[in-house]
Amino acid sequence: LDRWPLDSIPVLDRPYPELVDVYASAGDPEQARVYLSAYERANEKPDRNFQNRRHAARGRIALAEGRPADAIAEYRLVDDEMHIPLALAYERAGQPDSAIAFYERFVNRFGFRLLGDTDLGHAYERLGVLYEAQGDADRSVYYYGKLIDLWEGADAELQPRVEAARSAIQAQSRDT
């Protein structure tokens, strides 16, 4: 924003939804709300794309504020299925079966073509964790293995997660 101030960008090209996402993800829902309000004011003729992006932004803010039920309601209003955000919201709402269902939908729908994608790795990791918590070692080990295969050669900052998956597989192997 220092390099490209928003007022130097045409109003309809301003990255308001992306700024909402960044600030909500960084734990600053108040600033995210500021950008959501600016996005809403900038769109004089809201179309379906605007509505989708607004609901997604509201969902991100609700998650950042610890309101997963509200996030789920907002994400459900988006035309495109928001598998990862919905899964995360269901996890935070204490509904692991619903979280698993959305992570599974994501990996089964997109996993074959998003090799290296961080969302795919995150989904594999969360499925490993969730199945482990449910005592389903076979599925847990399967998804931890998929994470390891995907991220084995990934950047150094992802390697602790790969090692945690290896450790989880070893622990579950000892238990069976």
mmCIF file of N, CA, C and O in Angstrom, residues 6 22 33 42 45 48 89 107 109-110 118 142 145-146 152 163:
data_model
loop_
_atom_site.group_PDB
_atom_site.id
_atom_site.type_symbol
_atom_site.label_atom_id
_atom_site.label_comp_id
_atom_site.label_asym_id
_atom_site.label_seq_id
_atom_site.Cartn_x
_atom_site.Cartn_y
_atom_site.Cartn_z
ATOM 1 N N LEU A 6 -3.986 3.076 -2.450
ATOM 2 C CA LEU A 6 -5.267 2.718 -3.052
ATOM 3 C C LEU A 6 -5.852 3.835 -3.896
ATOM 4 O O LEU A 6 -6.450 3.573 -4.948
ATOM 5 N N VAL A 22 -6.223 -10.599 3.808
ATOM 6 C CA VAL A 22 -4.916 -10.444 4.458
ATOM 7 C C VAL A 22 -5.089 -10.003 5.911
ATOM 8 O O VAL A 22 -4.506 -10.592 6.824
ATOM 9 N N ARG A 33 -12.607 -5.041 8.231
ATOM 10 C CA ARG A 33 -13.920 -4.404 8.094
ATOM 11 C C ARG A 33 -13.829 -3.057 7.371
ATOM 12 O O ARG A 33 -14.717 -2.696 6.597
ATOM 13 N N ALA A 42 -17.572 1.163 -2.978
ATOM 14 C CA ALA A 42 -17.017 1.324 -4.323
ATOM 15 C C ALA A 42 -17.867 0.664 -5.402
ATOM 16 O O ALA A 42 -17.739 0.998 -6.578
ATOM 17 N N LYS A 45 -23.076 -0.717 -8.530
ATOM 18 C CA LYS A 45 -23.982 -1.662 -9.186
ATOM 19 C C LYS A 45 -23.517 -3.077 -8.856
ATOM 20 O O LYS A 45 -22.877 -3.732 -9.669
ATOM 21 N N ARG A 48 -23.310 -10.360 -9.250
ATOM 22 C CA ARG A 48 -23.192 -11.632 -8.534
ATOM 23 C C ARG A 48 -21.766 -11.840 -8.030
ATOM 24 O O ARG A 48 -21.551 -12.343 -6.925
ATOM 25 N N ALA A 89 -13.983 -23.454 9.077
ATOM 26 C CA ALA A 89 -15.055 -22.931 9.916
ATOM 27 C C ALA A 89 -15.743 -24.064 10.689
ATOM 28 O O ALA A 89 -16.030 -23.921 11.877
ATOM 29 N N VAL A 107 -10.049 -32.308 -1.771
ATOM 30 C CA VAL A 107 -8.963 -33.139 -2.308
ATOM 31 C C VAL A 107 -9.451 -34.032 -3.433
ATOM 32 O O VAL A 107 -8.699 -34.302 -4.377
ATOM 33 N N ARG A 109 -11.895 -33.273 -5.535
ATOM 34 C CA ARG A 109 -12.238 -32.445 -6.688
ATOM 35 C C ARG A 109 -11.012 -31.785 -7.319
ATOM 36 O O ARG A 109 -10.917 -31.655 -8.522
ATOM 37 N N PHE A 110 -10.086 -31.342 -6.467
ATOM 38 C CA PHE A 110 -8.983 -30.546 -6.970
ATOM 39 C C PHE A 110 -7.609 -31.186 -6.816
ATOM 40 O O PHE A 110 -6.653 -30.740 -7.414
ATOM 41 N N THR A 118 -0.584 -25.077 -1.760
ATOM 42 C CA THR A 118 -0.574 -25.067 -0.294
ATOM 43 C C THR A 118 -1.928 -25.457 0.279
ATOM 44 O O THR A 118 -1.985 -26.075 1.336
ATOM 45 N N TYR A 142 -2.980 -42.470 5.679
ATOM 46 C CA TYR A 142 -3.100 -42.236 4.239
ATOM 47 C C TYR A 142 -2.902 -40.749 3.918
ATOM 48 O O TYR A 142 -2.114 -40.385 3.035
ATOM 49 N N GLY A 145 0.519 -39.428 4.659
ATOM 50 C CA GLY A 145 1.403 -39.881 3.585
ATOM 51 C C GLY A 145 1.279 -39.028 2.338
ATOM 52 O O GLY A 145 2.270 -38.723 1.670
ATOM 53 N N LYS A 146 0.039 -38.630 2.003
ATOM 54 C CA LYS A 146 -0.169 -37.755 0.847
ATOM 55 C C LYS A 146 0.522 -36.404 1.068
ATOM 56 O O LYS A 146 1.116 -35.848 0.147
ATOM 57 N N GLU A 152 7.458 -33.209 0.372
ATOM 58 C CA GLU A 152 8.775 -33.716 0.751
ATOM 59 C C GLU A 152 9.905 -32.805 0.275
ATOM 60 O O GLU A 152 10.866 -32.567 0.984
ATOM 61 N N GLU A 163 7.681 -33.211 8.861
ATOM 62 C CA GLU A 163 8.232 -34.028 9.952
ATOM 63 C C GLU A 163 7.158 -34.387 10.979
ATOM 64 O O GLU A 163 7.151 -35.504 11.505
#
